Amino acid sequence: MAENSEGLGTVPEHERILQEIESTDTACVGPTLRSVYDDQPNAHKKFMEKLDACIRNHDKEIEKMCNFHHQGFVDAITELLKVRTDAEKLKVQVTDTNRRFQDAGKEVIIQTEDIIRCRIQQRNITTVVEKLQLCLPVLEMYSKLKEQMTAKRYYSALKTMEQLENVYFPRVSQYRFCQLMIENLPKLREDIKEISMSDLKDFLESIRKHSDKIGETAMKQILTVQDLVDFSPVYRCLHIYSVLGDEETFENYYRKQRKKQARLVLQPQSNMHETVDGYRRYFTQIVGFFVVEDHILHVTQGLVTRAYTDELWNMALSKIIAVLRAHSSYCTDPDLVLELKNLIVIFADTLQGYGFPVNRLFDLLFEIRDQYNETLLKKWAGVFRDIFEEDNYSPIPIVNEEEYKAVISKFPFQDPDFEKQSFPKKFPMSQSVPHIYIQVKEFIYASLKFSESLHRSSTEIDDMLRKSTNLLLTRTLSSCLLNLIRKPHIGLTELVQIIINTTHLEQACKYLEDFITNITNISQETVHTTRLYGLSTFKDARHAAEGEIYTKLNQKIDEFVQLADYDWTMSEPDGRASGYLMDLINFLRSIFQVFTHLPGKVAQTACMSACQHLSTSLMQMLLDSELKQISMGAVQQFNLDVIQCELFASSEPVPGFQGDTLQLAFIDLRQKIVENQERGL
C-alpha cells in the first residue's frame, strides 16, 4: 500500500516534468532532469517508463500526421525533381555572377579604402572646426574689443574685456594666442584710463570757457543744461573708473579741478564795476558753474554730493558778496546800480530754483539799496542845480486856460481866489517849483524800481520810499536850496521868489505823501508810517533866505551910504535931501513892494532891519572919530536926510506895523541931531 501510494504521488510529478521538458528551452533541461534523479531511489525508472509511454504517444501522433500529409509530401518531391535542372542552371549563373562580383569588388575595395581615408580626414576637419568654433568667439570678441577702442567706445570695451576674461578666455586658455591677449588687456585698460581722463580734461576746459553762455541761458530759462552741454565725457569717465574699481580717484580729481575752476570763476575783472556787461559776465559764469554741478549731482551717484555742493556754494557766496560790496561801492551811476540789482535778483532767483540758499544775497541787496539811494541823491542834486540855474525866479505867467491846465497838471496848486482871476495872470511861484515837484516824483519812481522783485511787503516798500524821499528833501534839496541862497548873483528879488517857492513846495508835501500811498496802498494813518519832513526842510531854507535877504539888503544900503559925500563945513544946507539918500529910499520902496508877496512877518522884519541898519550907518557918520567939527549948515543938511528917513518910516512901506514902531528905528539918530543943533546954537 505504501509503495502504491508513493507510486501514485510520483506520477503527476513525472507528468509535470515531461510538460516542462517539452515546453522549456533545451538549455534549461538539465536542472529539470536532475530533479528526477534527486528524488526517490526508483523514481528514474518510473520516469523512463513514463517517458517511453509519452514517446510512443508522440510517435503515434506523428505517424497519424505523416499519413495525413503523405500525398502532399510526394507531390512536393515530384516538384523538386522537376526544378532540379533549373537549379543547376541557377547554380552556374550564381557562380558566374559571384565571380563577376568578385572582380568588380576589387575596385569597390580600393574606393572603400579611399573613403576610409576621407572619413579620417573628415573627422580631423571636424575636430579642427570644433576647435576653431571654440576659438572663433574669442577672436570675434577680441576683434570687437579692437573696434570699440577705435570707435572710442571705452565703457563697452571694458565690458567686453570682462566677458573675455570671465567667459571666453577660460575656454581657450591652453592656446598661446590667448595668453598674448590676456597679457595685452592691462595695457588696454591703462590706455582707456588715460584717454577718458584726457576727454574729461577737455570737458572741464570747455565748460570753463563756456560757463558764461551756460549761465546766461539758464538765467533766461530757455533750455536745460543738458541741451547745451554734452556730459558724455563725464559719464564715460565715471563709468570707466567705476568698472576699473578706481572711482575714488576719479571723484577726487573731478572735485579738485572744479574747486580750482570755482576760484577762477569767482575772481572778478578789475574794471567789472564800470559797465553792466562786466557784472553780467561775472554772474553768468557763476550760474553756469553751479548749474553744471547741480546737473552732475542729480544724474550721477556719488561723483558730487549735496554736502559738497553746499560747501562749494557757501564758499562762493561769501566771495560773491565780498566782490559785490567792493565793486558796487565804485558805482556812481544809479542806472548801473539798478541794473546790478536786477542782475542780482535774476542771479538769486535762478540759483534758488536749483536749490541753493540765497537769503544772504537779498540781505546784500538792502546794503546796495542804500548805495543806490545815495547815487540817486547825487544825481538829483545835479538835477535840482540845473533847475535852479535855469529858473528866472519870476512868477509863472499864463494867458489862457490851456497854459493854466498845463501848470496844474505838473503841480498841485490850489487857490480859489487865483482861479477866479481873469487871464492873463501869474502863478505866485516860479517855473522851478513844478519842475522840482515833478523831479521828486521821478525820484520816488526811481527809488521804487529798486524795491521791485525784492519779495518785500507793501509796508516795507512804503517805508523805504518815504525814508528815501525824506533824504531827498532834507539832504539833497535842502542843500541845493542853501547853496542857491548863498550864491553871490542871487539878488533880493530872487531871494523873495525862493521864499515863495519853498512855501508852495512845503504845501505840496501832502500830495507827495498821497502819491506814495497810491503806489503802495498803505494808508498814512498806519501806526508805523513814516511822515515826510518837508516842513523842516523848507522852513530851514526860508530862514536861510530870510537871513540872506537881511544881509543883502543891508549890503545894498551900505553901497548907497558909501556914496554919501557930506561937506561937514558947509555954511548953508542945499535945501533938499541928499541924492544918494533919495535913491536909497526909492530903492527900498521898490524892494518892499516886492516883499508884499512874502509872509507879513518876513517883510516887516526886513523893513525894520533895513531902517535900523540905515539909522546905524548914518549914526556912524556923525560919530566918526576923524570928524573933528560939524558946521550948522552940515547939521541942517544931515537933518533933511533924517527927515526923509522918518517920512519913509511913517509912510508904512510894509503894512502891519503898529503905530510909530518903524519910526523908532531913527529915534536915536534924531536925538543925536538935536544935540548937535543945540550945541551949535
XYZ file of C-alpha atoms in Angstrom:
681
model
C 0.000 0.000 0.000
C 2.873 2.249 0.826
C 4.560 1.614 -2.451
C 1.293 2.145 -4.292
C 0.749 5.422 -2.522
C 4.279 6.538 -3.333
C 3.770 5.466 -6.938
C 0.598 7.467 -7.165
C 2.410 10.535 -5.835
C 5.218 10.412 -8.353
C 3.143 10.001 -11.490
C 1.769 13.629 -11.503
C 5.253 14.840 -10.807
C 6.636 12.942 -13.826
C 3.922 14.394 -15.994
C 4.827 17.875 -14.823
C 8.483 17.208 -15.621
C 7.619 15.948 -19.068
C 5.485 19.000 -19.751
C 8.329 21.206 -18.625
C 10.811 19.361 -20.890
C 8.536 19.730 -23.868
C 7.894 23.441 -23.268
C 11.266 24.571 -21.979
C 14.399 25.572 -23.896
C 16.949 22.732 -24.169
C 19.473 24.788 -22.209
C 17.275 24.529 -19.160
C 16.510 20.738 -19.413
C 19.469 19.711 -17.285
C 18.170 21.041 -13.963
C 14.777 19.524 -14.733
C 16.238 16.012 -15.371
C 18.413 16.352 -12.309
C 15.333 16.678 -10.187
C 14.263 13.233 -11.415
C 17.452 11.619 -10.058
C 17.448 13.626 -6.935
C 14.035 12.243 -5.998
C 13.113 8.755 -4.654
C 15.502 5.864 -5.474
C 13.433 4.158 -8.156
C 11.845 7.269 -9.481
C 14.032 7.442 -12.603
C 12.821 4.017 -13.720
C 9.289 5.102 -13.416
C 10.143 8.317 -15.167
C 11.762 6.396 -18.007
C 8.693 4.280 -18.306
C 6.569 7.367 -18.356
C 8.906 8.959 -20.896
C 8.706 5.874 -23.171
C 4.971 5.959 -22.960
C 4.982 9.626 -23.882
C 7.328 8.966 -26.817
C 5.072 6.196 -28.092
C 2.157 8.574 -27.902
C 4.042 11.200 -29.856
C 5.171 8.634 -32.450
C 1.571 7.609 -32.938
C 0.586 11.221 -33.417
C 3.478 11.782 -35.868
C 2.507 8.702 -37.789
C -1.052 9.876 -37.970
C 0.143 13.278 -39.163
C 2.501 11.763 -41.763
C -0.191 9.552 -43.040
C -2.381 12.600 -43.329
C 0.264 14.638 -45.212
C 1.950 11.802 -47.239
C 0.374 12.621 -50.573
C 1.373 16.214 -50.254
C 4.919 15.184 -49.498
C 5.059 13.019 -52.545
C 3.797 15.853 -54.658
C 6.456 18.143 -53.257
C 9.221 15.664 -54.069
C 7.979 15.389 -57.575
C 8.065 19.174 -57.931
C 11.601 19.260 -56.566
C 12.796 16.794 -59.144
C 11.298 18.924 -61.855
C 13.188 22.069 -60.759
C 16.490 20.238 -60.293
C 17.640 21.120 -63.786
C 16.702 24.711 -63.307
C 18.548 24.673 -60.023
C 21.735 23.501 -61.646
C 21.449 26.254 -64.258
C 20.841 28.711 -61.493
C 23.913 27.408 -59.696
C 26.050 28.040 -62.784
C 24.623 31.500 -63.129
C 25.170 32.258 -59.451
C 28.759 31.037 -59.714
C 29.364 33.243 -62.703
C 27.687 36.157 -61.052
C 29.782 35.611 -57.927
C 32.976 35.641 -59.997
C 31.989 38.806 -61.718
C 31.052 40.347 -58.338
C 34.467 39.394 -57.008
C 36.149 41.087 -59.931
C 34.000 44.178 -59.515
C 34.568 44.244 -55.727
C 38.284 44.849 -56.136
C 37.513 48.403 -57.396
C 34.995 48.861 -54.617
C 37.620 47.809 -52.085
C 40.006 50.408 -53.470
C 37.303 53.079 -53.352
C 36.330 51.960 -49.877
C 39.876 52.461 -48.678
C 39.761 55.958 -50.190
C 36.503 56.553 -48.411
C 38.088 55.434 -45.143
C 40.920 57.875 -45.650
C 38.396 60.624 -46.462
C 36.429 59.708 -43.364
C 39.581 60.093 -41.297
C 40.291 63.476 -42.918
C 36.693 64.489 -42.397
C 36.946 63.544 -38.751
C 40.133 65.581 -38.421
C 38.493 68.503 -40.160
C 35.532 68.205 -37.858
C 37.868 68.257 -34.906
C 39.605 71.352 -36.289
C 36.268 73.019 -36.942
C 35.160 72.276 -33.415
C 38.350 73.790 -32.064
C 38.015 76.774 -34.361
C 34.415 77.193 -33.317
C 35.645 77.244 -29.764
C 38.296 79.859 -30.578
C 36.305 81.887 -33.070
C 34.051 83.628 -30.476
C 37.167 84.621 -28.576
C 38.711 86.074 -31.706
C 35.454 87.773 -32.615
C 35.154 89.302 -29.137
C 38.749 90.478 -29.258
C 38.124 91.932 -32.693
C 35.031 93.612 -31.286
C 37.213 94.992 -28.491
C 39.598 96.490 -31.046
C 36.694 98.050 -32.937
C 35.311 99.546 -29.724
C 38.691 101.003 -28.897
C 38.931 102.508 -32.382
C 35.395 103.905 -32.109
C 36.233 105.328 -28.634
C 33.501 103.243 -27.008
C 35.644 102.684 -23.975
C 32.981 101.690 -21.497
C 31.743 98.989 -23.878
C 35.350 97.947 -24.405
C 35.804 97.428 -20.665
C 32.656 95.324 -20.533
C 33.985 93.280 -23.451
C 37.227 92.749 -21.555
C 35.267 91.439 -18.594
C 33.442 88.991 -20.845
C 36.710 87.853 -22.395
C 38.297 87.274 -19.015
C 35.322 85.627 -17.345
C 33.716 83.660 -20.204
C 35.848 83.290 -23.313
C 39.492 83.054 -22.221
C 38.928 80.085 -19.870
C 37.719 78.041 -22.856
C 40.937 78.551 -24.835
C 43.449 79.244 -22.127
C 45.667 76.410 -23.433
C 46.443 78.291 -26.619
C 49.345 80.706 -26.927
C 47.355 83.430 -28.693
C 45.044 83.543 -25.674
C 47.958 84.231 -23.365
C 49.069 87.096 -25.596
C 45.585 88.564 -25.456
C 45.457 88.203 -21.684
C 48.790 89.976 -21.344
C 47.563 92.849 -23.552
C 44.402 93.645 -21.580
C 46.069 95.586 -18.689
C 47.733 97.890 -21.213
C 44.405 98.489 -22.922
C 42.833 99.351 -19.583
C 45.537 101.894 -18.850
C 45.094 103.378 -22.313
C 41.368 103.706 -21.671
C 42.005 105.423 -18.336
C 44.387 107.901 -19.920
C 42.112 108.594 -22.867
C 38.984 109.021 -20.709
C 40.872 111.308 -18.345
C 42.043 113.357 -21.326
C 38.426 113.637 -22.513
C 37.404 114.724 -19.027
C 40.081 117.432 -19.003
C 38.834 118.685 -22.365
C 35.285 118.702 -20.997
C 36.293 120.663 -17.899
C 38.170 123.179 -20.014
C 35.195 123.514 -22.348
C 32.643 124.198 -19.617
C 35.074 126.647 -18.006
C 35.250 128.621 -21.242
C 31.514 128.435 -21.910
C 30.182 128.726 -18.369
C 29.034 132.294 -19.080
C 26.897 131.171 -22.017
C 25.532 128.279 -19.963
C 24.681 130.647 -17.134
C 23.173 133.246 -19.472
C 20.856 130.642 -20.949
C 19.936 129.291 -17.517
C 19.116 132.811 -16.280
C 16.834 133.311 -19.290
C 15.234 129.875 -18.631
C 15.039 128.788 -22.152
C 16.763 125.385 -22.275
C 18.007 122.825 -19.772
C 21.713 122.442 -19.251
C 21.821 119.049 -20.975
C 20.555 120.792 -24.093
C 23.668 122.941 -24.056
C 26.399 120.671 -22.716
C 27.465 117.200 -23.765
C 28.074 115.442 -20.450
C 29.024 112.144 -22.081
C 32.772 112.575 -21.272
C 31.897 112.744 -17.566
C 29.575 109.752 -17.751
C 32.105 107.717 -19.715
C 34.966 108.555 -17.419
C 32.885 107.848 -14.331
C 31.701 104.507 -15.712
C 35.182 103.584 -16.829
C 36.754 104.319 -13.447
C 33.876 102.545 -11.736
C 34.420 99.438 -13.848
C 38.143 99.632 -13.156
C 37.469 99.905 -9.433
C 39.158 103.320 -9.213
C 36.086 105.502 -8.761
C 37.517 107.321 -5.738
C 40.496 108.579 -7.744
C 38.150 109.975 -10.374
C 35.888 111.664 -7.811
C 38.841 113.308 -6.035
C 40.291 114.568 -9.298
C 36.960 115.941 -10.525
C 36.221 117.781 -7.284
C 39.725 119.204 -7.043
C 39.622 120.545 -10.595
C 36.145 122.014 -10.168
C 37.189 123.794 -6.982
C 40.079 125.359 -8.894
C 37.672 126.448 -11.606
C 35.294 127.844 -8.988
C 38.059 130.082 -7.653
C 38.783 131.333 -11.168
C 35.094 131.969 -11.872
C 34.692 133.887 -8.611
C 37.651 136.160 -9.399
C 36.220 139.338 -10.983
C 37.843 141.587 -13.526
C 39.347 144.746 -12.102
C 37.069 147.009 -14.166
C 33.908 144.976 -13.611
C 32.154 147.899 -11.927
C 32.456 150.140 -14.989
C 29.756 148.502 -17.128
C 26.772 146.256 -16.588
C 28.294 143.766 -19.011
C 31.103 143.186 -16.542
C 28.644 142.257 -13.814
C 26.522 140.194 -16.212
C 29.506 138.113 -17.325
C 30.512 137.595 -13.693
C 27.055 136.348 -12.738
C 26.536 134.164 -15.800
C 29.875 132.423 -15.237
C 28.917 131.582 -11.661
C 25.430 130.413 -12.643
C 26.915 128.284 -15.420
C 29.311 126.676 -12.953
C 26.686 125.753 -10.371
C 24.078 124.683 -12.917
C 26.588 122.140 -14.222
C 27.362 120.958 -10.690
C 23.662 120.613 -9.903
C 23.172 118.508 -13.021
C 26.140 116.309 -12.099
C 24.674 115.946 -8.591
C 21.361 114.638 -9.884
C 22.482 112.406 -12.749
C 25.475 110.720 -11.138
C 25.710 108.761 -7.933
C 28.427 109.969 -5.624
C 30.533 112.000 -8.048
C 29.382 115.097 -6.172
C 27.203 115.155 -3.081
C 24.796 117.692 -1.650
C 27.239 118.368 1.172
C 29.974 119.054 -1.387
C 27.825 121.456 -3.439
C 26.611 123.215 -0.284
C 30.178 123.702 0.895
C 31.192 124.980 -2.534
C 28.198 127.329 -2.673
C 28.820 128.758 0.803
C 32.421 129.449 -0.125
C 31.299 131.035 -3.399
C 28.559 133.076 -1.737
C 30.984 134.653 0.724
C 33.304 135.563 -2.145
C 30.444 136.895 -4.283
C 29.168 139.136 -1.501
C 32.655 140.481 -0.795
C 33.242 141.174 -4.502
C 29.891 142.906 -4.966
C 30.410 145.042 -1.887
C 33.814 146.142 -3.104
C 32.907 146.802 -6.746
C 29.458 148.274 -6.197
C 30.996 150.904 -3.951
C 32.649 152.364 -7.068
C 29.328 152.735 -8.900
C 28.216 156.346 -9.156
C 25.562 155.838 -11.823
C 22.173 154.887 -10.322
C 21.128 153.237 -13.591
C 24.142 150.944 -13.335
C 23.355 150.183 -9.682
C 19.744 149.406 -10.652
C 20.878 147.073 -13.420
C 23.234 145.441 -10.925
C 20.295 144.919 -8.572
C 18.230 143.359 -11.360
C 21.116 141.053 -12.225
C 21.485 140.027 -8.575
C 17.743 139.275 -8.351
C 17.824 137.157 -11.520
C 21.024 135.511 -10.315
C 19.495 134.730 -6.912
C 16.172 133.523 -8.336
C 17.954 131.279 -10.841
C 20.163 129.579 -8.274
C 17.310 129.372 -5.790
C 15.438 127.439 -8.446
C 18.279 124.913 -8.396
C 18.043 124.548 -4.609
C 20.829 126.896 -3.487
C 20.061 129.194 -0.483
C 20.226 132.885 -1.468
C 18.988 134.784 1.602
C 22.381 136.426 2.052
C 22.142 137.850 -1.461
C 18.845 139.534 -0.655
C 20.420 140.896 2.538
C 23.197 142.311 0.374
C 20.584 143.959 -1.831
C 19.464 146.037 1.136
C 23.013 147.292 1.508
C 23.157 148.086 -2.193
C 19.767 149.781 -1.898
C 21.293 152.338 0.464
C 24.079 152.907 -2.016
C 21.537 153.172 -4.815
C 19.716 155.846 -2.875
C 22.995 157.706 -2.386
C 23.681 157.663 -6.131
C 20.116 158.821 -6.755
C 20.599 161.661 -4.293
C 23.781 162.720 -6.070
C 22.084 162.537 -9.450
C 19.083 164.509 -8.276
C 21.374 167.081 -6.682
C 22.603 167.816 -10.195
C 19.028 167.835 -11.486
C 17.989 170.348 -8.831
C 21.018 172.541 -9.526
C 20.153 172.604 -13.232
C 16.545 173.529 -12.433
C 17.665 176.367 -10.190
C 20.152 177.579 -12.779
C 17.504 177.658 -15.499
C 14.833 179.380 -13.364
C 14.150 183.097 -13.963
C 12.769 183.488 -10.422
C 9.687 185.233 -11.669
C 6.051 184.233 -11.223
C 4.791 181.958 -13.979
C 2.721 183.955 -16.460
C -0.300 182.361 -18.137
C -2.528 183.889 -20.785
C -5.198 181.220 -21.289
C -6.852 178.121 -19.854
C -4.537 175.706 -21.662
C -1.443 177.214 -20.084
C -3.188 177.167 -16.709
C -4.040 173.457 -17.044
C -0.513 172.708 -18.229
C 0.906 174.103 -14.988
C -1.785 172.476 -12.806
C -1.044 169.087 -14.389
C 2.537 169.370 -13.164
C 1.986 170.910 -9.749
C -0.967 170.653 -7.313
C -1.661 174.375 -6.895
C -4.993 175.196 -5.299
C -6.199 178.754 -4.724
C -9.891 179.575 -5.288
C -9.173 183.301 -5.483
C -6.499 182.752 -8.106
C -8.851 180.597 -10.153
C -11.389 183.438 -10.224
C -8.889 185.902 -11.642
C -9.157 186.605 -15.338
C -6.414 185.948 -17.873
C -3.664 186.958 -18.220
C -2.447 186.262 -14.706
C 0.566 184.856 -12.884
C 1.122 181.969 -10.537
C 2.931 183.126 -7.377
C 5.681 180.525 -7.732
C 8.360 180.445 -10.418
C 8.954 177.744 -13.006
C 11.318 175.779 -10.771
C 8.502 174.735 -8.404
C 6.582 172.406 -10.782
C 9.894 171.118 -12.098
C 11.095 170.315 -8.582
C 7.792 168.633 -7.782
C 7.956 166.505 -10.925
C 11.536 165.507 -10.187
C 10.663 164.491 -6.618
C 8.013 162.169 -8.080
C 10.544 160.881 -10.586
C 12.904 160.208 -7.682
C 10.159 158.222 -5.937
C 9.630 156.200 -9.104
C 13.369 155.608 -9.415
C 13.577 154.554 -5.764
C 10.610 152.250 -6.257
C 12.365 150.463 -9.129
C 14.942 149.106 -6.728
C 12.239 147.675 -4.474
C 10.716 145.639 -7.287
C 11.331 141.875 -7.207
C 12.831 142.023 -3.706
C 9.986 139.936 -2.296
C 9.149 142.598 0.308
C 5.773 143.572 1.723
C 3.960 146.746 0.708
C 4.553 148.140 4.187
C 8.305 147.696 3.868
C 8.295 149.235 0.395
C 6.229 152.177 1.657
C 8.669 152.722 4.497
C 11.645 152.568 2.118
C 10.071 155.087 -0.275
C 9.235 157.541 2.487
C 12.690 157.311 4.046
C 14.467 157.804 0.728
C 12.143 160.725 -0.129
C 12.886 162.302 3.238
C 16.596 162.030 2.487
C 15.989 163.734 -0.829
C 14.131 166.580 0.843
C 16.206 167.026 3.997
C 19.643 166.482 2.480
C 19.727 166.964 -1.244
C 17.037 169.548 -1.945
C 17.752 171.393 1.288
C 21.469 171.548 0.490
C 20.785 172.732 -3.056
C 18.473 175.454 -1.763
C 21.011 176.608 0.795
C 23.767 176.709 -1.794
C 21.490 178.607 -4.149
C 20.580 181.123 -1.491
C 24.234 181.802 -0.704
C 25.288 182.369 -4.313
C 26.508 185.937 -4.867
C 24.472 186.502 -8.024
C 21.183 185.747 -6.255
C 19.636 189.098 -5.526
C 16.861 190.255 -3.271
C 14.167 189.656 -5.881
C 15.375 186.091 -6.400
C 15.525 185.506 -2.645
C 11.968 186.698 -2.262
C 10.873 184.327 -5.007
C 12.787 181.475 -3.382
C 10.894 182.036 -0.143
C 7.619 181.974 -2.039
C 8.684 178.833 -3.878
C 9.587 176.966 -0.688
C 6.214 177.834 0.782
C 4.398 176.196 -2.111
C 6.745 173.201 -2.131
C 6.075 172.718 1.557
C 2.337 172.759 0.925
C 2.786 170.174 -1.830
C 4.376 167.617 0.520
C 0.974 166.251 1.500
C 0.349 165.475 -2.174
C 3.661 163.636 -2.317
C 2.527 161.550 0.652
C -0.697 160.764 -1.196
C 1.364 159.876 -4.240
C 3.380 157.324 -2.241
C 0.198 155.976 -0.663
C -1.338 155.379 -4.086
C 1.746 153.438 -5.124
C 1.996 151.200 -2.064
C -1.661 151.134 -0.935
C -0.513 151.754 2.642
C -2.659 154.254 4.499
C -0.946 157.252 6.080
C -2.869 156.543 9.269
C -0.857 153.355 9.792
C 0.976 153.499 13.103
C 4.459 152.912 11.703
C 4.070 155.008 8.562
C 6.942 157.488 8.172
C 5.930 161.084 7.503
C 7.665 163.373 5.030
C 9.846 166.055 6.587
C 9.005 168.777 4.091
C 8.091 171.278 6.792
C 11.528 171.315 8.393
C 13.302 171.203 5.030
C 11.627 174.228 3.520
C 11.418 176.081 6.819
C 15.192 175.942 7.153
C 15.556 177.103 3.558
C 13.206 180.006 4.165
C 15.057 181.022 7.294
C 18.295 180.966 5.355
C 16.732 183.009 2.556
C 15.314 185.480 5.053
C 18.690 185.880 6.684
C 20.275 186.332 3.289
C 17.649 188.961 2.440
C 18.508 190.861 5.580
C 22.215 190.612 4.807
C 21.934 191.613 1.154
C 19.527 194.406 1.970
C 21.977 195.823 4.459
C 24.795 195.386 1.959
C 22.771 197.345 -0.586
C 22.146 200.079 1.968
C 25.893 200.208 2.633
C 26.515 200.617 -1.091
C 24.215 203.665 -1.166
C 25.618 205.092 2.056
C 29.133 204.830 0.671
C 28.011 207.300 -1.998
C 27.348 209.914 0.668
C 29.583 212.975 0.319
C 28.770 215.384 3.106
C 30.574 218.698 3.391
C 30.781 218.944 7.156
C 31.991 222.543 6.897
C 29.202 223.901 4.655
C 27.621 227.126 5.874
C 24.177 226.595 4.410
C 22.214 223.411 3.568
C 21.227 222.630 -0.008
C 17.583 222.868 0.885
C 16.833 219.325 -0.217
C 17.781 215.823 0.891
C 20.951 214.223 -0.412
C 20.703 212.445 -3.750
C 22.159 209.169 -2.501
C 19.579 209.021 0.257
C 16.662 209.655 -2.056
C 17.950 206.947 -4.383
C 18.243 204.611 -1.400
C 14.700 205.346 -0.259
C 13.335 204.811 -3.754
C 15.210 201.516 -3.908
C 13.767 200.451 -0.572
C 10.260 201.366 -1.664
C 10.587 199.212 -4.804
C 12.080 196.318 -2.882
C 9.432 196.420 -0.189
C 6.854 196.463 -2.920
C 8.221 193.092 -3.985
C 8.040 191.960 -0.362
C 4.273 192.148 -0.454
C 4.256 188.506 -1.657
C 6.250 187.447 1.392
C 4.690 186.416 4.662
C 3.923 189.594 6.656
C 6.412 188.911 9.408
C 9.274 188.443 6.973
C 8.558 191.719 5.180
C 8.203 193.579 8.469
C 11.425 192.134 9.830
C 13.274 193.043 6.647
C 11.879 196.570 6.718
C 12.744 197.057 10.383
C 16.204 195.599 9.826
C 16.773 197.950 6.890
C 15.686 201.037 8.809
C 17.786 200.117 11.824
C 20.818 199.455 9.650
C 20.329 202.767 7.832
C 19.995 204.588 11.140
C 23.114 202.908 12.464
C 25.083 203.762 9.320
C 24.065 207.428 9.490
C 24.881 207.495 13.210
C 28.369 206.156 12.473
C 28.920 209.113 10.135
C 28.207 211.522 12.952
C 30.321 209.566 15.406
C 33.277 209.131 13.101
C 36.447 209.739 15.096
C 38.045 211.582 12.209
C 35.201 214.098 12.163
C 36.509 216.932 14.350
C 33.882 219.580 13.704
C 30.430 219.858 12.069
C 29.067 223.175 10.844
C 25.486 224.160 11.469
C 24.815 224.042 7.737
C 26.053 220.438 7.631
C 23.854 219.559 10.604
C 20.846 221.057 8.867
C 21.647 219.174 5.652
C 22.014 215.927 7.585
C 18.728 216.725 9.315
C 16.990 216.955 5.940
C 18.193 213.407 5.174
C 16.980 212.105 8.513
C 13.601 213.756 7.942
C 13.308 211.786 4.663
C 14.136 208.607 6.563
C 11.446 209.388 9.123
C 8.961 210.186 6.390
C 9.805 206.873 4.729
C 9.257 205.024 8.004
C 5.946 206.786 8.642
C 4.728 206.006 5.082
C 4.308 202.325 6.116
C 6.424 200.833 3.289
C 5.423 197.407 4.613
C 1.984 197.005 6.112
C 1.454 195.559 9.540
C 3.454 197.881 11.812
C 1.619 199.249 14.795
C 1.792 202.986 15.466
C 5.195 204.567 15.072
C 7.102 201.307 15.605
C 9.113 201.750 12.429
C 9.941 205.415 13.192
C 11.532 204.310 16.437
C 14.392 202.913 14.377
C 15.561 206.519 13.821
C 14.871 207.851 17.338
C 18.490 207.713 18.460
C 19.623 209.404 15.291
C 17.034 212.156 15.794
C 18.235 212.638 19.350
C 21.829 212.987 18.176
C 20.922 215.638 15.608
C 19.023 217.572 18.245
C 22.077 217.503 20.442
C 24.258 218.799 17.621
C 21.778 221.557 16.853
C 21.697 222.665 20.489
C 25.474 222.577 20.648
C 25.650 224.753 17.522
C 23.277 227.306 18.980
